[in-house]
Tab-separated table of C-alpha atoms and ligand atoms in Angstrom:
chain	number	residue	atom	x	y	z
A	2	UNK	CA	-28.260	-25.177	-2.995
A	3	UNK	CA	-26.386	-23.860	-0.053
A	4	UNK	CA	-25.425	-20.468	-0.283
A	5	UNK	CA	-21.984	-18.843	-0.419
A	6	UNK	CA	-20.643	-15.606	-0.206
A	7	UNK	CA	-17.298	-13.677	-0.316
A	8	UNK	CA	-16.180	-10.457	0.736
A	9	UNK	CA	-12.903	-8.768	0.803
A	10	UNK	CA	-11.610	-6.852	4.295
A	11	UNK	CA	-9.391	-4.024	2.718
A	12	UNK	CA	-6.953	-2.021	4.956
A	13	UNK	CA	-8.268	1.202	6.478
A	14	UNK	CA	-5.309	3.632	6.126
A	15	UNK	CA	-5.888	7.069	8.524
A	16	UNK	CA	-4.461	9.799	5.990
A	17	UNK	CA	-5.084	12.386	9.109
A	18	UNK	CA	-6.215	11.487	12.379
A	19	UNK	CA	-6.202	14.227	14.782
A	20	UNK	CA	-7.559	13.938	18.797
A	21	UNK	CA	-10.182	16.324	18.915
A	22	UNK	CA	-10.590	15.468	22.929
A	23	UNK	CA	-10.957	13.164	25.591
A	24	UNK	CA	-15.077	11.952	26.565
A	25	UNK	CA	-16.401	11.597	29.766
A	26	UNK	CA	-16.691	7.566	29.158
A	27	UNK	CA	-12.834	7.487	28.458
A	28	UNK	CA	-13.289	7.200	24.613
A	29	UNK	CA	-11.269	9.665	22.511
A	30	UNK	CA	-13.174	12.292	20.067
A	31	UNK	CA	-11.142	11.758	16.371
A	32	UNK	CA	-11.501	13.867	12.954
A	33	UNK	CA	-9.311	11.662	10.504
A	34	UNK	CA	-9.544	11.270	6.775
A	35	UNK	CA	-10.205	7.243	6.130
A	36	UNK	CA	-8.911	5.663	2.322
A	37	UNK	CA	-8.751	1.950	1.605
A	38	UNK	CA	-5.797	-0.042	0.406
A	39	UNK	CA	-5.962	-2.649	-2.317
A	40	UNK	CA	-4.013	-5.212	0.228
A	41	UNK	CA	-6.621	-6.902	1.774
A	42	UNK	CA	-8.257	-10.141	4.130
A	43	UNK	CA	-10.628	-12.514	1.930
A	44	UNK	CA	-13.952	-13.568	4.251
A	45	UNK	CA	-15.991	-16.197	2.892
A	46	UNK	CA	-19.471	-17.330	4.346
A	47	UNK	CA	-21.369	-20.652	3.883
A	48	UNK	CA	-24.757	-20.492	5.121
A	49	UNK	CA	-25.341	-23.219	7.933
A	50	UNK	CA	-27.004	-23.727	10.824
A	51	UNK	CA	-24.162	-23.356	12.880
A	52	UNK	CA	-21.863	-19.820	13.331
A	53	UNK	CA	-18.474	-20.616	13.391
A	54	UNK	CA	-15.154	-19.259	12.337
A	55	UNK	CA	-11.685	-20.878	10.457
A	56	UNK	CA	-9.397	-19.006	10.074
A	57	UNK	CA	-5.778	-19.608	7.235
A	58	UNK	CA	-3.050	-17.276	5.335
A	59	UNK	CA	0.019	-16.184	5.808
A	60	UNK	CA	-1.152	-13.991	9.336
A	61	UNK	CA	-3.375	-16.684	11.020
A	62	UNK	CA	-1.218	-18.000	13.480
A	63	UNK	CA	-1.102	-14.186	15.381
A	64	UNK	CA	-4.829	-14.556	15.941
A	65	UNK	CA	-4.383	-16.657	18.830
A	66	UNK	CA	-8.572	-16.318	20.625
A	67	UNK	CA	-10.788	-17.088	17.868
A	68	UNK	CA	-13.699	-16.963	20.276
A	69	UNK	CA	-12.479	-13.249	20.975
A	70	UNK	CA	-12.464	-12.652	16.962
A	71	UNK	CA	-14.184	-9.170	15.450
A	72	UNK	CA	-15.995	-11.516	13.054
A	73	UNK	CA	-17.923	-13.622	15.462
A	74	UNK	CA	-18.564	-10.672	17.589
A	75	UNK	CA	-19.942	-9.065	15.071
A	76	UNK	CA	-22.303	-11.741	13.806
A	77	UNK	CA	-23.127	-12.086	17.419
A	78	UNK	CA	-24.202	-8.424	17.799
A	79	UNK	CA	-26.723	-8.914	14.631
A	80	UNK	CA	-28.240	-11.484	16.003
A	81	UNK	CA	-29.060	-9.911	19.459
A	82	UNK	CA	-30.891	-7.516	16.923
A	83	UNK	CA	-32.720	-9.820	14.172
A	84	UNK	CA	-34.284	-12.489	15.190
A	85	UNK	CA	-33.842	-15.974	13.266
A	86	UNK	CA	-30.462	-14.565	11.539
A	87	UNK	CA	-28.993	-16.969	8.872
A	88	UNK	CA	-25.561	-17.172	9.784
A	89	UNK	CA	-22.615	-20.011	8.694
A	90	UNK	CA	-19.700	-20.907	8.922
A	91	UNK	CA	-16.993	-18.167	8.014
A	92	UNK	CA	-13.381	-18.665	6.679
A	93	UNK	CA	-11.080	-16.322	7.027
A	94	UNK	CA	-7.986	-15.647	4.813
A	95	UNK	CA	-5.895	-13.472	7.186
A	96	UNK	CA	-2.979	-11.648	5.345
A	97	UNK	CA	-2.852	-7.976	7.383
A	98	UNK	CA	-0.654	-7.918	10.034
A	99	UNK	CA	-2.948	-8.129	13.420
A	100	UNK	CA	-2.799	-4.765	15.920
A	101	UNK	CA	-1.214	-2.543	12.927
A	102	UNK	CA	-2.838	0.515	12.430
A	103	UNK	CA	-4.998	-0.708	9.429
A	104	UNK	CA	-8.194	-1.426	10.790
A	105	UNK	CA	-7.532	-5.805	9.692
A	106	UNK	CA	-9.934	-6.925	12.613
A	107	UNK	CA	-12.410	-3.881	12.189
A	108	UNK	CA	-12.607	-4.552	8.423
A	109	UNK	CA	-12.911	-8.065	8.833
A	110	UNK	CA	-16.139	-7.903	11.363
A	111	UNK	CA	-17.685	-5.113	8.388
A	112	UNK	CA	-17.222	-8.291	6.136
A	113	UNK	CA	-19.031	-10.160	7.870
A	114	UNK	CA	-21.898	-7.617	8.271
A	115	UNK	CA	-21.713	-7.016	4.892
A	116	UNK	CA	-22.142	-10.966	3.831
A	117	UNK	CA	-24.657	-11.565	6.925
A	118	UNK	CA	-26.558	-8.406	5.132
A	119	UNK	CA	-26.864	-10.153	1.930
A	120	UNK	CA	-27.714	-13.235	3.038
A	121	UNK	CA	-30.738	-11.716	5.529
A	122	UNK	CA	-32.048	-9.302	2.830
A	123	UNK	CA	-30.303	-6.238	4.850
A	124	UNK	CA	-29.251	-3.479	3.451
A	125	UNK	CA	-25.772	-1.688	4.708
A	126	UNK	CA	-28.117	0.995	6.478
A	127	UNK	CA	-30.465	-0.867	8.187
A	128	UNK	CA	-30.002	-0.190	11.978
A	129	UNK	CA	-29.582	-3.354	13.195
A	130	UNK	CA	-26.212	-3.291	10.698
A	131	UNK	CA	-25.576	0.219	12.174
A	132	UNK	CA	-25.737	-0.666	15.813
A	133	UNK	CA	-23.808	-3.699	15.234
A	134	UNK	CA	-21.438	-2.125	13.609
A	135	UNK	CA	-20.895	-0.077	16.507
A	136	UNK	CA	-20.886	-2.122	19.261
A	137	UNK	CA	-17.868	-4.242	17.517
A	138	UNK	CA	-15.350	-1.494	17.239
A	139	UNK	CA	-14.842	1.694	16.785
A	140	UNK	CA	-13.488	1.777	13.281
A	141	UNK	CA	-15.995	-0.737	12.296
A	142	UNK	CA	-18.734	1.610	10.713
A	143	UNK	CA	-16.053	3.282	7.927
A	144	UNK	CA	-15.204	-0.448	6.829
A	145	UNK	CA	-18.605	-1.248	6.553
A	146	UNK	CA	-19.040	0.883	3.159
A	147	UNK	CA	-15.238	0.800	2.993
A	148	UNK	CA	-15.061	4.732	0.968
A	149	UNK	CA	-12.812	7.397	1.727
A	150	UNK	CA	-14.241	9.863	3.548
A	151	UNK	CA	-13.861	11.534	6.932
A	152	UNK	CA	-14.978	10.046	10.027
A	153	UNK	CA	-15.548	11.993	13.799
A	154	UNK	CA	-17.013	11.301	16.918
A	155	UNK	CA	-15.101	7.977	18.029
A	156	UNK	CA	-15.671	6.688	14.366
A	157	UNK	CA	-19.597	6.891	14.798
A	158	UNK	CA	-19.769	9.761	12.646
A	159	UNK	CA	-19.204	9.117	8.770
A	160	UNK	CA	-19.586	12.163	6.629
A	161	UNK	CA	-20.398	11.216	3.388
A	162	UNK	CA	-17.708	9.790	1.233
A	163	UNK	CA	-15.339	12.144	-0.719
A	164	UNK	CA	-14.264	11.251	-4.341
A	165	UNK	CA	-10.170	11.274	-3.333
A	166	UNK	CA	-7.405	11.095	-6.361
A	167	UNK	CA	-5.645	7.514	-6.696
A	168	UNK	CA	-2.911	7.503	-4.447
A	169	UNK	CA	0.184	5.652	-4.556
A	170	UNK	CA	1.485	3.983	-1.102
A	171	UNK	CA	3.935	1.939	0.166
A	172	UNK	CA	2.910	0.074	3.704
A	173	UNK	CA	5.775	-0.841	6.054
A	174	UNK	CA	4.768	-2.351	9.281
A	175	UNK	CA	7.984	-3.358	11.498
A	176	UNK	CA	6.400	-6.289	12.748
A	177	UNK	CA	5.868	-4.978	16.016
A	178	UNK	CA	1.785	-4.897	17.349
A	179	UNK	CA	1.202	-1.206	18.716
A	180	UNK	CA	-1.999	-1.553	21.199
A	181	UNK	CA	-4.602	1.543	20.899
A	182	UNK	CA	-5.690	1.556	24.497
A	183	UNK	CA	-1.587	1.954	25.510
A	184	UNK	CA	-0.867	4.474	22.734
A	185	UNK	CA	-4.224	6.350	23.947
A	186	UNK	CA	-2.760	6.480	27.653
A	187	UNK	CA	0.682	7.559	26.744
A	188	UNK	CA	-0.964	10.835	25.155
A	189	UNK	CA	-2.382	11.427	28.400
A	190	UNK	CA	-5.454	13.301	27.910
A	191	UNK	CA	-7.666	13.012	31.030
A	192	UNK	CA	-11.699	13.092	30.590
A	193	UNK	CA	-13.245	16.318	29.184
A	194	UNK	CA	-9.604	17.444	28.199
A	195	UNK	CA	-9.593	19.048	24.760
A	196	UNK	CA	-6.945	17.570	22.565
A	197	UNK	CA	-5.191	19.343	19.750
A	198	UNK	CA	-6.143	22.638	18.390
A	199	UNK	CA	-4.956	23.114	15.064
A	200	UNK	CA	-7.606	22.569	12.139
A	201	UNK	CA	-7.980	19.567	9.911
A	202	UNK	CA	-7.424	20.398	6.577
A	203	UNK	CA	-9.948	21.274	4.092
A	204	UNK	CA	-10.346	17.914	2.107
A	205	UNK	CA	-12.752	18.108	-0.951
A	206	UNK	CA	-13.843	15.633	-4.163
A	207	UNK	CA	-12.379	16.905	-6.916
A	208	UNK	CA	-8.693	17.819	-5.928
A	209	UNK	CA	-5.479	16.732	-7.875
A	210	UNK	CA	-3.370	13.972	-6.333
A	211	UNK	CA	-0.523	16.946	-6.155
A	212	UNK	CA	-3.251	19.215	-4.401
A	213	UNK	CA	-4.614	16.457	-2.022
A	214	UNK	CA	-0.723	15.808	-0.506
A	215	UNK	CA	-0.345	19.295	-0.181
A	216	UNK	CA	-3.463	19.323	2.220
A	217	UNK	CA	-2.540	16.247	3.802
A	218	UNK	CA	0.465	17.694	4.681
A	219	UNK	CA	-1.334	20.261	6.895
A	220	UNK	CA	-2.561	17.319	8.528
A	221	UNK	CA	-1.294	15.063	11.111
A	222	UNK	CA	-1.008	11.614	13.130
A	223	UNK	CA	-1.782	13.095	16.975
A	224	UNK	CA	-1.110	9.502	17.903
A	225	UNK	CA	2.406	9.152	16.476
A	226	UNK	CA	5.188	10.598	18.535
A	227	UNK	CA	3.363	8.334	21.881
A	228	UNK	CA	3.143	5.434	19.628
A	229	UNK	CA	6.992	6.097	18.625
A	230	UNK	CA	8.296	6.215	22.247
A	231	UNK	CA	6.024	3.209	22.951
A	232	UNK	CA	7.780	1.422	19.784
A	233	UNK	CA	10.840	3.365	18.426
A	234	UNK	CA	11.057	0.474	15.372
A	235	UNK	CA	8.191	2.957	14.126
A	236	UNK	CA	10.441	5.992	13.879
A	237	UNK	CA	12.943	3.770	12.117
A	238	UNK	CA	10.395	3.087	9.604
A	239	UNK	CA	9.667	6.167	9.834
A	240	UNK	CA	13.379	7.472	8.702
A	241	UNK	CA	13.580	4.980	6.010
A	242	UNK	CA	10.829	5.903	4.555
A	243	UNK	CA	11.548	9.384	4.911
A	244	UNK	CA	15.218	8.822	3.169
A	245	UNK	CA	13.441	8.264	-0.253
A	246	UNK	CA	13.590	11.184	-2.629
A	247	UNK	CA	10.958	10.289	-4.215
A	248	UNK	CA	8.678	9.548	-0.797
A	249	UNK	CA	6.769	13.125	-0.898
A	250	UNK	CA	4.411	12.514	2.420
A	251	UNK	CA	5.315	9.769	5.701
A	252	UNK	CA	3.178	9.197	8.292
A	253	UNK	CA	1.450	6.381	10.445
A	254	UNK	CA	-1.971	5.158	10.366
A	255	UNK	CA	-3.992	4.855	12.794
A	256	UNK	CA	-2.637	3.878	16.388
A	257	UNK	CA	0.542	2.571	14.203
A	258	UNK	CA	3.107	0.126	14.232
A	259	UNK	CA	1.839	0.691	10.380
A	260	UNK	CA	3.457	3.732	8.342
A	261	UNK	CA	2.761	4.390	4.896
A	262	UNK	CA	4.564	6.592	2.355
A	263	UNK	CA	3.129	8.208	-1.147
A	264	UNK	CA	4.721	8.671	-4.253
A	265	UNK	CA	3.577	10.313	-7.604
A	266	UNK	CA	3.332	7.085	-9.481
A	267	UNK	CA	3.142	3.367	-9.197
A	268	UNK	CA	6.908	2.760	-10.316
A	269	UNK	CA	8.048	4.626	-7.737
A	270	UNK	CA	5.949	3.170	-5.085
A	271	UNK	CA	7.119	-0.411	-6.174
A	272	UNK	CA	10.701	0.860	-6.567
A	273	UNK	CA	10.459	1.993	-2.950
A	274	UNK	CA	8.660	-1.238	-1.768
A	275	UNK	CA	11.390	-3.424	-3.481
A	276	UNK	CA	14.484	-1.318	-1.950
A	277	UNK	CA	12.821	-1.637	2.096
A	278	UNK	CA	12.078	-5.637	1.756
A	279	UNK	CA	16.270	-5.982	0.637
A	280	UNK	CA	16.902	-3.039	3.467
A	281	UNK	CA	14.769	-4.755	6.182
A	282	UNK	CA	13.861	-8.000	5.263
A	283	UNK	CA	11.621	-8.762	8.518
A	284	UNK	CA	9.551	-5.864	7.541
A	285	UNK	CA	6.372	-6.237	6.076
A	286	UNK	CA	6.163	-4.221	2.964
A	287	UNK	CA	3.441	-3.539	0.701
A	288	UNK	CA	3.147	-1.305	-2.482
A	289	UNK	CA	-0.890	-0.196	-2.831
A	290	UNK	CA	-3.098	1.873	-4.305
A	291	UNK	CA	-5.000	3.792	-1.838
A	292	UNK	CA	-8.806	5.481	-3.237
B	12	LIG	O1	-12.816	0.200	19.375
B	12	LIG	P1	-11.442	-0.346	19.434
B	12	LIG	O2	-11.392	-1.786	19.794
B	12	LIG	O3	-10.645	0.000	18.239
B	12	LIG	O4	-10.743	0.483	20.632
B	12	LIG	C1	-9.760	-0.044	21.486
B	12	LIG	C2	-9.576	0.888	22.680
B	12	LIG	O5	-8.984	2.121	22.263
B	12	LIG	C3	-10.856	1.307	23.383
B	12	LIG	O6	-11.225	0.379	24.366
B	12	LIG	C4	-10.467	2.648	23.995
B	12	LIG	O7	-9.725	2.439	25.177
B	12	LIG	C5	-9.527	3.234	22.982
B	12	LIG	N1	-10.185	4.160	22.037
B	12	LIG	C6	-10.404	5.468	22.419
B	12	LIG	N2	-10.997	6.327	21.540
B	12	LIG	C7	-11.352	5.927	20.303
B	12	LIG	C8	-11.118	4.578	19.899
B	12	LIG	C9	-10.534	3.733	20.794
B	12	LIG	O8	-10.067	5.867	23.537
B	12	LIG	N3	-11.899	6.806	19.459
């Protein structure tokens, strides 16, 4: 029997990401509060002797270099680690925008190391998983386990994961890709600069949805207002989201074009959701549960 696995790729939402400060190597020091969407890619493995990567859904035709893709890179990086890997051939389902702010390729390479890990007898902490994690992407370590929880360093350090309150969201990409390195320049930090000084908030298991978005609200994006004058369709997004009475927190994840909003309760999220796809209908809209 051959074997066959599936794994899903859910979207990495930053709830906070502040810059902490600019390395010697170039690479930006981050403190940012990580939660998962329920809007997700679908990876499925079939063990062969070959590695390989298809790729369908409604977002495939954006990924243009397959050879360049987070998934084969990742198996890659295993394999320069374990000798005689079982690998496949791997199918992607794309369905998350590309360049967006939510982590797609980064979660998409941690499905991979997740299904290469069950088919090799790995666990999720064994450090060939760990380094290879690592040397894929930056973000790829907090998809691996794919918790909420806060992660530092340039995503290298995970603190363990924090119980967070269901969340209700609303994801509105404008269709526009928003490139890290170009946001990271336009902030402007040069090497051993010290970025923002304000505190992250205090962010605990346990708290009340009501007492979570009042934390999050002493929070912030640090990458937004660059990635705004980079792409002012964000700030639009940004205002429309913002319009909503009942939108109580707005703000864009990760190194954007992706902004989400929350609301107290599903209705209201898929009210929200159903009023932006009429308002802009090139948007990409998604109401979510975040956890
Ligand atoms: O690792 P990832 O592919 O997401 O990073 C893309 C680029 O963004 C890096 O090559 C680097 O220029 C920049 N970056 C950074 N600091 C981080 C993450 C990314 O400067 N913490």
């Amino acid at each position: 029997m051959v074997w066959v696995g599936t794994a899903r790729a859910r979207a990495k939402i930053n709830l906070t990401l502040h810059i902490i400060g600019r390395r010697e190597d170039g690479y930006h020091n981050l403190e940012s509060l990580v939660a998962f969407a329920n809007v997700c890619d679908d990876l499925r493995l079939v063990e062969g002797s070959r590695l390989s990567l298809t790729v369908s859904g409604p977002e495939a035709s954006s990924l243009t270099d397959e050879k360049n893709n987070h998934i084969l890179k990742a198996a890659m990086a295993l394999a320069e680690h374990v000798p005689h890997l079982r690998t496949g051939a791997f199918h992607l389902t794309k369905r998350l925008p590309i360049a967006s702010g939510m982590g797609g390729g980064s979660a998409d390479a941690a499905a991979a190391l997740r299904l290469l890990a069950r088919l090799n007898d790995l666990t999720l902490q064994h450090p060939a998983i760990l380094d290879a994690a690592r040397n894929t992407g930056a973000d790829v370590p907090v998809c691996l386990e794919g918790t909420s929880r806060i992660m530092r360093g340039i995503g290298d350090h995970l603190d363990e994961p924090v119980h967070l309150p269901r969340l209700f969201a609303v994801l509105v990409n404008p269709r526009r890709g928003s490139s890290t390195p170009a946001v990271f320049s336009k902030i402007g930090l040069t090497r051993g600069d010290v970025g923002s000084s304000s505190k992250h908030p205090c962010i605990v298991g346990g708290l009340t949805a009501p007492a979570l978005l009042s934390r999050l609200a002493e929070g912030r994006n640090d990458m937004e207002a660059a990635a705004i004058s980079l792409e002012p369709e964000i700030g639009a997004v940004r205002d429309a989201l913002s319009a909503l009475t009942t939108c109580r927190l707005v703000r864009m994840s990760g190194s954007g074009a992706t902004v989400f909003g929350l609301f107290d309760d599903c209705r209201a999220a898929a009210r929200a959701s159903k009023m932006l796809k009429v308002l802009n209908p090139s948007w990409w809209v998604r109401s979510t549960t975040l956890a």
